[in-house]
Short mmCIF file of C-alpha atoms and ligand atoms in Angstrom, two decimals:
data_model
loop_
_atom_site.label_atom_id
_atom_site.label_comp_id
_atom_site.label_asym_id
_atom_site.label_seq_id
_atom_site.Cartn_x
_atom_site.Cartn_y
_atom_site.Cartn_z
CA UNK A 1 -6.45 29.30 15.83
CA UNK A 2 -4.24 29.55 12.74
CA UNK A 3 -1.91 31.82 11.60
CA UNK A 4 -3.90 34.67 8.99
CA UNK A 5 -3.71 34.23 5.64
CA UNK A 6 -0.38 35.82 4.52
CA UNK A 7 -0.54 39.22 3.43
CA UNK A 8 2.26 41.80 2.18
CA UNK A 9 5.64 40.25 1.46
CA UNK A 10 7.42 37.78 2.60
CA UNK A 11 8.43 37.97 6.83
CA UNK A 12 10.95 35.68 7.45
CA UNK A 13 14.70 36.49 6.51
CA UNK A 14 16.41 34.45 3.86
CA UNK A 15 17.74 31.19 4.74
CA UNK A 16 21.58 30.15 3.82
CA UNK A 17 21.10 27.34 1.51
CA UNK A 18 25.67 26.71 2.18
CA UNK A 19 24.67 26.21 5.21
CA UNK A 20 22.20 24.15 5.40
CA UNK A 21 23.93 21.71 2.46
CA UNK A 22 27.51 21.70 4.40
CA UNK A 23 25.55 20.77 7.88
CA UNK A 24 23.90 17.24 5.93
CA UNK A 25 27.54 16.78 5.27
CA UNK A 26 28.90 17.16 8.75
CA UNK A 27 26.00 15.06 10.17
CA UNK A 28 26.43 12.34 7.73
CA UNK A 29 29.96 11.71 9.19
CA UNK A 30 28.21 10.62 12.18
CA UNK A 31 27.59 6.38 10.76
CA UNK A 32 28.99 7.24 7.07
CA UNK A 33 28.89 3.89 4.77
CA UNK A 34 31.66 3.50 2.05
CA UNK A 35 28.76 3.96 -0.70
CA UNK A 36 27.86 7.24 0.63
CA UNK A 37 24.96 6.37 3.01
CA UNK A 38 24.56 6.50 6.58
CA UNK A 39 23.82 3.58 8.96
CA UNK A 40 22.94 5.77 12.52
CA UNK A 41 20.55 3.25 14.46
CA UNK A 42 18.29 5.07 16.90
CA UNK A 43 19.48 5.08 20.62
CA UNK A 44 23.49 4.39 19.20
CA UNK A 45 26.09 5.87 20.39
CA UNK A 46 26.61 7.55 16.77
CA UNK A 47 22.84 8.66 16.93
CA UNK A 48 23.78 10.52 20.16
CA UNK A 49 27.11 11.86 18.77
CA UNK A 50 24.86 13.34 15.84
CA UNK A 51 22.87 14.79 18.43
CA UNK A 52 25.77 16.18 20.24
CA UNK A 53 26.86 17.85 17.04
CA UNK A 54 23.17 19.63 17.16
CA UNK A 55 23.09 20.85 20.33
CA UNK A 56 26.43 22.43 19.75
CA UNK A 57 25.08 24.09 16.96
CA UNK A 58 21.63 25.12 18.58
CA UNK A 59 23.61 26.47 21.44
CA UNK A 60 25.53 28.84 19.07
CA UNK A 61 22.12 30.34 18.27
CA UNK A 62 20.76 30.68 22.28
CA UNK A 63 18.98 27.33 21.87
CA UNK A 64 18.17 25.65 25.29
CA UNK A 65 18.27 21.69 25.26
CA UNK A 66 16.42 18.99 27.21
CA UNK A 67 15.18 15.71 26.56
CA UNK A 68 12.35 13.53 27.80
CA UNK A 69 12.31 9.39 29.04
CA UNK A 70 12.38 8.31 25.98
CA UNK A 71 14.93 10.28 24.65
CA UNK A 72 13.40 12.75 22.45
CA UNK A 73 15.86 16.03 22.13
CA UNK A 74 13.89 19.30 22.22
CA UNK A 75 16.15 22.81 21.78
CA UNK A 76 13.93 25.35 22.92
CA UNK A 77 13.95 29.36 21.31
CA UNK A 78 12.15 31.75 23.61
CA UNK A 79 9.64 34.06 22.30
CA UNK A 80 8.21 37.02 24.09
CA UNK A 81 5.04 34.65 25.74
CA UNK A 82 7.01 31.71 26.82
CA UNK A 83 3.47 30.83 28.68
CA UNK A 84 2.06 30.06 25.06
CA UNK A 85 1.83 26.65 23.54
CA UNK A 86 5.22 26.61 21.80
CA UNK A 87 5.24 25.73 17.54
CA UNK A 88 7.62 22.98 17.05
CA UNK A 89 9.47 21.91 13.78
CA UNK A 90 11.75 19.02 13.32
CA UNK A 91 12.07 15.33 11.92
CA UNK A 92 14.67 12.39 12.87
CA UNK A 93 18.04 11.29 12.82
CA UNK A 94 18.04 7.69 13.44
CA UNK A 95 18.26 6.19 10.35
CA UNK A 96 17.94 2.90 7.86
CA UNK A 97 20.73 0.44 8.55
CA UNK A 98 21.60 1.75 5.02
CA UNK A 99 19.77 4.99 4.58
CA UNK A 100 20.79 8.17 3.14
CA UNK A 101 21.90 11.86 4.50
CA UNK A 102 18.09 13.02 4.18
CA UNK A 103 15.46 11.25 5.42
CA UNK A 104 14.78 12.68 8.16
CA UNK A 105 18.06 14.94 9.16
CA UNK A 106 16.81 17.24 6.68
CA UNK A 107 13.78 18.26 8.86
CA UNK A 108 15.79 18.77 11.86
CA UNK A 109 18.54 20.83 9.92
CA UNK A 110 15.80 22.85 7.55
CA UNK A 111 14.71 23.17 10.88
CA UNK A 112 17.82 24.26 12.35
CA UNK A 113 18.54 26.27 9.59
CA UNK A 114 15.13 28.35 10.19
CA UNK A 115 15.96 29.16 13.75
CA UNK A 116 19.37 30.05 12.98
CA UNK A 117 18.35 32.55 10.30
CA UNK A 118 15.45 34.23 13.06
CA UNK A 119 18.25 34.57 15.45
CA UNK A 120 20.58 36.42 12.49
CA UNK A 121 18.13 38.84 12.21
CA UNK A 122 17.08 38.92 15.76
CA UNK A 123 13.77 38.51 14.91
CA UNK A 124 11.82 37.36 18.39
CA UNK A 125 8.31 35.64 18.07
CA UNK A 126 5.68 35.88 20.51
CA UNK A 127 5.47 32.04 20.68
CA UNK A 128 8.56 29.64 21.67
CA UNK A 129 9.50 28.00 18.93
CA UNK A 130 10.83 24.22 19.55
CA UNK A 131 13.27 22.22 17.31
CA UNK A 132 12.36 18.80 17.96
CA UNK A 133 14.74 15.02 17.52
CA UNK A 134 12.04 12.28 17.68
CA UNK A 135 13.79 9.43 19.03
CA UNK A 136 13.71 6.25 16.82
CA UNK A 137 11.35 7.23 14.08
CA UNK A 138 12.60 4.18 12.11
CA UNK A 139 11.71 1.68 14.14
CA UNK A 140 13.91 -0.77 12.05
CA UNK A 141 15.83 -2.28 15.37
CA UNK A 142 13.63 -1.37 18.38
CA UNK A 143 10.08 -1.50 16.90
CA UNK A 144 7.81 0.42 16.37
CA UNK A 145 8.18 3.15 13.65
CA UNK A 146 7.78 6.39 15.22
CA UNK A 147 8.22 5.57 19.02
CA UNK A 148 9.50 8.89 20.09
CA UNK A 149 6.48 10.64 19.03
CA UNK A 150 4.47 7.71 19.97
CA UNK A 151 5.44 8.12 23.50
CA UNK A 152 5.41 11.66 23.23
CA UNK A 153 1.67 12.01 22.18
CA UNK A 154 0.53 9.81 24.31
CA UNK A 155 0.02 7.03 21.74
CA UNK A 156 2.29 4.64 23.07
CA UNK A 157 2.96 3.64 26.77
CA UNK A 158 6.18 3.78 28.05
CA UNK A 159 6.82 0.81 29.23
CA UNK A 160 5.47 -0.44 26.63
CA UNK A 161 8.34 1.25 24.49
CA UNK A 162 11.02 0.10 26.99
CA UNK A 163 9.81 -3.43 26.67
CA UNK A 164 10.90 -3.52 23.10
CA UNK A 165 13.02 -5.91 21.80
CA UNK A 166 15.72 -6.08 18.66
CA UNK A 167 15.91 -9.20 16.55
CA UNK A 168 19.10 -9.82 18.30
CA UNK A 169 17.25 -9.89 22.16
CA UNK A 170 18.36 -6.98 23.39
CA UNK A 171 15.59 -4.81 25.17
CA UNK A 172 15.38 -1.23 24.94
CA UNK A 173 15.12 -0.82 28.82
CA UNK A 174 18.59 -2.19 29.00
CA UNK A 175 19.83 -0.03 26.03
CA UNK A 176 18.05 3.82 26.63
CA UNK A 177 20.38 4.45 29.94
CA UNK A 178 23.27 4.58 28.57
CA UNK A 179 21.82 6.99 25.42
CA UNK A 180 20.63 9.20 27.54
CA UNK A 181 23.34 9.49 29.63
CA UNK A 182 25.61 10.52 26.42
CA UNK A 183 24.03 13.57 26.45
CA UNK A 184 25.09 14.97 29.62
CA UNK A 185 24.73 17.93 29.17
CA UNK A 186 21.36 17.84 28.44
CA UNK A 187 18.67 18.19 31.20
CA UNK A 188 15.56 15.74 31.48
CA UNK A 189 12.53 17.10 30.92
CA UNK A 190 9.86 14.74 31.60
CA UNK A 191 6.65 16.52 30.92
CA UNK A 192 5.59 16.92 27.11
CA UNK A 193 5.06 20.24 26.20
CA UNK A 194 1.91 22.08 25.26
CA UNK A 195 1.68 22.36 21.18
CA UNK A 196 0.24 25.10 19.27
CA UNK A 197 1.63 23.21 15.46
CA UNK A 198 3.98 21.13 14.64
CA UNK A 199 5.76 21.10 10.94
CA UNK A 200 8.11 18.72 9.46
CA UNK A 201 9.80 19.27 6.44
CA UNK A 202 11.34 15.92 4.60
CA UNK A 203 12.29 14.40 1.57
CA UNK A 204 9.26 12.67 -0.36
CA UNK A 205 11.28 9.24 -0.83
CA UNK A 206 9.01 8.84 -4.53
CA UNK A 207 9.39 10.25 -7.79
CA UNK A 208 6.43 12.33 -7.71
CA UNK A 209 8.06 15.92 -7.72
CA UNK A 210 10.71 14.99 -9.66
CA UNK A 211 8.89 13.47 -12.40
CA UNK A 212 6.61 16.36 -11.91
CA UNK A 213 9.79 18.60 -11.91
CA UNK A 214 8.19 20.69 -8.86
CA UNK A 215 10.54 21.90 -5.89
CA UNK A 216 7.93 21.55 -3.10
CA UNK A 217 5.12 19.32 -2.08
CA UNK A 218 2.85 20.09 0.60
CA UNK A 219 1.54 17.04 1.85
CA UNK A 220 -2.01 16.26 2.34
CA UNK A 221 -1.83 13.34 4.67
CA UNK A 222 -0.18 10.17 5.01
CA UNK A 223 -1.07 6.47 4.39
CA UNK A 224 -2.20 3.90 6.91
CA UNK A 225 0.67 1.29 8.30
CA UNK A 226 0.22 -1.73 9.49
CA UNK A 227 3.29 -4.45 11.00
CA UNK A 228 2.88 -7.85 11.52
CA UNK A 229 5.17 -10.72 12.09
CA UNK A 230 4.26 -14.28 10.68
CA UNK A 231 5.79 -17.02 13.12
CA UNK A 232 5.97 -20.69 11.45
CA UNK A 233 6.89 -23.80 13.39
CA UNK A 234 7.86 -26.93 12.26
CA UNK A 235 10.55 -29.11 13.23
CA UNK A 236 14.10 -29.23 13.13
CA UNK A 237 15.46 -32.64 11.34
CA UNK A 238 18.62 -34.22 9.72
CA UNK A 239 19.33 -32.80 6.05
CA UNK A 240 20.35 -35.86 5.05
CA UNK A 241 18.63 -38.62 6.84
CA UNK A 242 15.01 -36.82 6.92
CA UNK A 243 12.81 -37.99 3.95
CA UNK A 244 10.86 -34.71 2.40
CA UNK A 245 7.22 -36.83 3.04
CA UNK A 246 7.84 -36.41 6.43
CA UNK A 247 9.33 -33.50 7.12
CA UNK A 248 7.83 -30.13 8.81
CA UNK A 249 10.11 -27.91 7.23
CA UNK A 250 9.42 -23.89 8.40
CA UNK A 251 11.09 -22.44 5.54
CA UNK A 252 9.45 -24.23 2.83
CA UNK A 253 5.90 -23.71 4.24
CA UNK A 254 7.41 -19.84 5.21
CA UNK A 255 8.09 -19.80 1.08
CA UNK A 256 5.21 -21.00 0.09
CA UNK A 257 2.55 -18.36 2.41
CA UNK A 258 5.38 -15.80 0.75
CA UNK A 259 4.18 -16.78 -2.89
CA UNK A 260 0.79 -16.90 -2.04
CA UNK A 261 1.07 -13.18 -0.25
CA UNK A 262 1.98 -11.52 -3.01
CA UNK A 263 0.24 -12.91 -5.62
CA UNK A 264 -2.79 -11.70 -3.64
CA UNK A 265 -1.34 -8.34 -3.16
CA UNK A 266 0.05 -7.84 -6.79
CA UNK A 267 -3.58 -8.56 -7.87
CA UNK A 268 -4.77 -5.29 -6.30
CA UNK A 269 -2.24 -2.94 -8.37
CA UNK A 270 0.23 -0.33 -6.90
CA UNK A 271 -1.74 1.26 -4.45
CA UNK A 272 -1.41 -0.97 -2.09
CA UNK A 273 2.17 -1.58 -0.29
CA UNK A 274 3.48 -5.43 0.64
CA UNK A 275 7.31 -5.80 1.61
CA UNK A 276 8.49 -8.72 3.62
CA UNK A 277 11.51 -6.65 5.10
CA UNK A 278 12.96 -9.50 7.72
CA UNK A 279 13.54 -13.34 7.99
CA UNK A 280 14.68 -14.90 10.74
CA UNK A 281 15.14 -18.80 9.59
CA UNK A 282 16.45 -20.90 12.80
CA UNK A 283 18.63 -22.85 13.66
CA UNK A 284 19.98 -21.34 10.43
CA UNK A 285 22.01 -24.55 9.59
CA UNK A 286 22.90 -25.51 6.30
CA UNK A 287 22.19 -29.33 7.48
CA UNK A 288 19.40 -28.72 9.60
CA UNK A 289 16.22 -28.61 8.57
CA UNK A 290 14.42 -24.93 9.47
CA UNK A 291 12.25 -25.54 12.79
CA UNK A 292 11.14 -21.92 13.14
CA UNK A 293 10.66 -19.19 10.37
CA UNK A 294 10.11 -15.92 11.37
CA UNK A 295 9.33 -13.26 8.95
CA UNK A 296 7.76 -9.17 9.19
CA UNK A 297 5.20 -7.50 6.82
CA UNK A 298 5.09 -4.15 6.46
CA UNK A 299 1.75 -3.57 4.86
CA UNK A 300 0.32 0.28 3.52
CA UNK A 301 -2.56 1.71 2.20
CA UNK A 302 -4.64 5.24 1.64
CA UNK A 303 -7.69 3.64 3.35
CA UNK A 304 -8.25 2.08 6.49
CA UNK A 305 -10.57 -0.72 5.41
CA UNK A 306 -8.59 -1.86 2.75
CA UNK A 307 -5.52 -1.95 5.20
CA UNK A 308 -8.34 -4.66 7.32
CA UNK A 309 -8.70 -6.29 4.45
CA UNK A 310 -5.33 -7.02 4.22
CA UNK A 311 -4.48 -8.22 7.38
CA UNK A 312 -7.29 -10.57 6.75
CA UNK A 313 -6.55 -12.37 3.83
CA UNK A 314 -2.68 -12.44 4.80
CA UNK A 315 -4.44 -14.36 8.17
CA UNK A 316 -6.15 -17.01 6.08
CA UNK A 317 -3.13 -17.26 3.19
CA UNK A 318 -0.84 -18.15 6.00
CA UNK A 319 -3.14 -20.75 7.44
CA UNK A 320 -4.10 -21.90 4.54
CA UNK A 321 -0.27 -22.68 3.47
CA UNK A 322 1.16 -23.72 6.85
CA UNK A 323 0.97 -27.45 5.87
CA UNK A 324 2.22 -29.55 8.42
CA UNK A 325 3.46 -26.69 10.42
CA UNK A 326 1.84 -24.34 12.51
CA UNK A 327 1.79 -20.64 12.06
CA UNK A 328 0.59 -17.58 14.22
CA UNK A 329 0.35 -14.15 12.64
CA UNK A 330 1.04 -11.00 15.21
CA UNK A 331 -0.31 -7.65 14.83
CA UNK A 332 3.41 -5.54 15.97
CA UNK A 333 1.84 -2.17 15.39
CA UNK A 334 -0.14 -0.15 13.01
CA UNK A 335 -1.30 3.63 12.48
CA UNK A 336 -4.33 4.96 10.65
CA UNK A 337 -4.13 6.93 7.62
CA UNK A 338 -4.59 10.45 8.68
CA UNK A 339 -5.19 13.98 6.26
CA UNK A 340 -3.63 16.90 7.44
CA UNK A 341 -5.45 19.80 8.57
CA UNK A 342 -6.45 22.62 5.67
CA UNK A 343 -5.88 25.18 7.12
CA UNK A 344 -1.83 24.35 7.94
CA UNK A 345 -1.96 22.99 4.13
CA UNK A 346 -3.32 26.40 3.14
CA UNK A 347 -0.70 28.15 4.99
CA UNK A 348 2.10 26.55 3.46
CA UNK A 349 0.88 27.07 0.09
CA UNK A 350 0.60 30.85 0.64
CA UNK A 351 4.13 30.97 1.99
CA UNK A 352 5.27 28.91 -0.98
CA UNK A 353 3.40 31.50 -2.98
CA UNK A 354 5.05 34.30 -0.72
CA UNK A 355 8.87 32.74 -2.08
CA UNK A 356 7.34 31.97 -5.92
CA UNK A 357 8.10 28.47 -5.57
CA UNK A 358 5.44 26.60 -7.69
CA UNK A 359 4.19 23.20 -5.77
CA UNK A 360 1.89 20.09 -6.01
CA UNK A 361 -0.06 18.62 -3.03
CA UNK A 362 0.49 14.87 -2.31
CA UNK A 363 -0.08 12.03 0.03
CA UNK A 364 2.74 10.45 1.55
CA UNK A 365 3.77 7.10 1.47
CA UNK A 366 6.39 6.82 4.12
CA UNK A 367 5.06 7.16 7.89
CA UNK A 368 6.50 10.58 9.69
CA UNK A 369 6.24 11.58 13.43
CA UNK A 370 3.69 14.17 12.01
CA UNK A 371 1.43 11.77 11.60
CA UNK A 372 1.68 11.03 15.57
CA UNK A 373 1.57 14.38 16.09
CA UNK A 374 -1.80 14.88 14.58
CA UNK A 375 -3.22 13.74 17.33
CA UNK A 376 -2.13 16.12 20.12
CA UNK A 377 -1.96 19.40 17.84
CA UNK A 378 -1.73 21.43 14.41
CA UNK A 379 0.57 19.62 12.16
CA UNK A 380 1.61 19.65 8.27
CA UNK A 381 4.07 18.46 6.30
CA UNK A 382 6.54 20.06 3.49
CA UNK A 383 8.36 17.71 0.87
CA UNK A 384 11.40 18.61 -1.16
CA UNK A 385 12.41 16.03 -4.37
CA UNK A 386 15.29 13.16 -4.01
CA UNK A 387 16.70 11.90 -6.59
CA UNK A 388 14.64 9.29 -8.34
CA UNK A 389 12.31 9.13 -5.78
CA UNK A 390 14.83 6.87 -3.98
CA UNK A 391 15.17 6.40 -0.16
CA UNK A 392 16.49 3.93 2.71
CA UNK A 393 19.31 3.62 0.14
CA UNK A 394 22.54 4.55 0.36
CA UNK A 395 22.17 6.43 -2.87
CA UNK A 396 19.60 8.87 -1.67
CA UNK A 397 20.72 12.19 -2.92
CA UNK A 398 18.53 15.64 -3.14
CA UNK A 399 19.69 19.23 -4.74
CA UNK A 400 20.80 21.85 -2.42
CA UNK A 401 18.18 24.52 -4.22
CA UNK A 402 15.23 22.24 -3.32
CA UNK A 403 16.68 21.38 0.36
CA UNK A 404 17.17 25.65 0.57
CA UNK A 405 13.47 26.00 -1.19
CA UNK A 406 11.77 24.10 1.24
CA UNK A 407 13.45 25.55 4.51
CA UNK A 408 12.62 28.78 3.48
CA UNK A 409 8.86 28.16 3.07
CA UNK A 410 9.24 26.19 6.59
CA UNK A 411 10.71 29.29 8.00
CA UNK A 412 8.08 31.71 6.80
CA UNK A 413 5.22 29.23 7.69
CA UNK A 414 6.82 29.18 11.13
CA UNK A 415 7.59 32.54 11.75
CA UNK A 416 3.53 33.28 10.94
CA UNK A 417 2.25 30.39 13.72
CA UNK A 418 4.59 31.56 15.51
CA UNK A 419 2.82 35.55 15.66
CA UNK A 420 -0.14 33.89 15.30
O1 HGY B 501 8.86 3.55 7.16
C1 HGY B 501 8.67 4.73 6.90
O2 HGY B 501 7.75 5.07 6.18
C2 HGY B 501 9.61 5.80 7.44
O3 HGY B 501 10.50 6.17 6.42
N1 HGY B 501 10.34 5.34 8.59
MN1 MN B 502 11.95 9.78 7.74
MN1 MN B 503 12.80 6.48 6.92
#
């Protein structure tokens, strides 16, 4: 059941924009880069000092903490049914070994910031409402993207999380201990809570608002994601004693699939995605030649069966290019592309309507725990402009009036599921 359509004025109190802007600043202490960005990798002990910072803050406001086996940080605001599926808001703050002070810590602080102003005005909903940390929504050390919320909804095993493993070896089971225990203060809870909605309110990370000069997208859905790894074999030899004729050099077969990959892919235009994010050439010698290229694909798309396609012809390009070596391509993970539900999208447009901020609606091309949230309840999305449309970059940036514009739609949209 969704909230009703918005009638009268807006509800939910204003929102304090200072706020809001001087908290991104405090949390971007926690990893800050000399260029401005933040490097906070998921399960760290900085990405559990960050966390620290926002329990401290939820607790000023009579937030109640607890976190589940994976590490996902719920801070709980009791409403006058408690026994109700809760509405939860909130986004990431593991970030991009050089990302930026948004992506993602602006959902949990719009978030934050939404709570915070209910509790000012001691406004009390009949639902709980839940402000939610996904753990390791990047993915970028400890595949896959969006684990926490993976886990959460069901959509990945646990173990299966636990048996990850970063580039450098080291497994997540031998890491999460030691994260979760720097949050003492914060009890387990294991069992996932029931879900009436779920909103997340991010940065767009692409020019589309800005060029469209709009403070507020509300997102329609989000593309499918596919990750693969491409594993080439050849043989390690002499630099200097190995003719090329008989050589099974990794790294030049690894080049050549490369080439052939994205000629294919720049052939179909923009609306497909291709990045080849990480190589892993070994022995990594300068007088060796390369036995054993590794090297990841992250591969996107609107539609499903284009995203097959893909996968396909990357298959028989590697194949077809592995020479004398031998190559093995590795499905890592993948999500299909999902549209969010009208009647959340309809919701948020009203309460955008409610605060007179004018909006587009949009697809997203990043990958956000809502989309793993769609499958276990409600969920929509809110976007706010960066600048340039630039993200995992150090130089991310966004305007305090669009970061204060979109929490106060988020607030009003949760304040109404929350009644609801
Ligand atoms: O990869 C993504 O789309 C997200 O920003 N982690
Ligand atoms: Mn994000
Ligand atoms: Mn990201």
């Amino acid at each position: 059941m969704m909230a009703s359509a918005p009638h009268g004025g807006p509800r939910a109190p204003r929102i304090d924009g200072e706020r809001l802007w001087r908290r991104h600043l405090e949390l971007a202490r926690h990893g800050a880069l000399s260029a401005g960005g933040v490097d906070r990798p998921a399960f760290s002990a900085i990405d559990a000092q960050a966390r620290r910072q926002l329990v401290d803050w939820g607790r000023a406001i009579g937030l109640v903490p607890s976190m589940d086996a994976i590490g996902n940080l719920f801070l709980r605001r009791t409403g006058r049914r408690p026994e109700l599926p809760a509405v939860a808001t909130g986004s990431h703050l593991d970030t991009q070994p050089t990302g930026g002070k948004f992506d993602g810590a602006y959902g949990v602080l719009a978030g934050l910031e939404a709570l915070a102003s209910l509790h000012e005005a001691g406004l009390q909903t009949e639902r709980d409402l839940l402000l939610v940390v996904w753990a390791n929504e990047e993915g970028s050390h400890f595949a896959p993207t969006t684990m926490g919320s993976a886990v959460f909804s069901g959509q990945l095993p646990l173990a299966e999380a636990l048996a990850a493993q970063a580039p450098d070896g080291g497994r997540l089971e031998d890491a999460l201990p030691a994260f979760l225990a720097a949050h003492p203060e914060v009890p387990r809870q294991d069992t996932a809570p029931p879900l009436h909605a779920f909103l997340e309110a991010h940065i767009e990370q692409g020019p589309v608002l800005e060029a469209a000069g709009l403070p507020l997208g509300i997102v329609t859905g989000i593309q499918g994601l596919r990750w693969l790894e491409v594993d080439v074999r050849g043989q390690e030899a002499h630099a200097g004693t190995t003719p090329g004729s008989v050589r099974r050099d990794a790294l030049r077969q690894a080049v050549q699939m490369a080439r052939a990959l994205f000629a294919h892919f720049d052939a179909l235009g923009d609306s497909v995605r291709f990045t080849l994010g990480r190589w892993r050439v070994e022995p990594g010698s300068p007088n060796t030649v390369p036995g054993r290229v590794r090297f990841t694909i992250d591969l996107r798309h609107p539609r499903e069966a284009a995203l097959a396609d893909g996968e396909e012809a990357i298959r028989q390009l590697c194949e077809t290019h592995a020479g004398p070596c031998t190559v093995a391509v590795e499905r890592l993970s993948g999500s299909a592309p999902i549209v969010f539900p009208e009647g959340i999208r309809d919701l948020l447009d009203q309460c955008a309507d409610l605060w007179a901020f004018p909006r587009m609606a949009l697809v997203s091309g990043a990958t956000h725990d809502a989309k793993l949230l769609h499958g276990v309840t409600t969920t929509g999305m809110l976007f706010v402009p960066c600048e340039k449309g630039i993200s995992h970059n150090q130089l991310e940036n966004a305007t305090p009036e669009h970061l204060a514009a979109g929490t106060q739609v988020l607030a009003e949209a949760l304040l109404r599921l929350a009644d609801a």
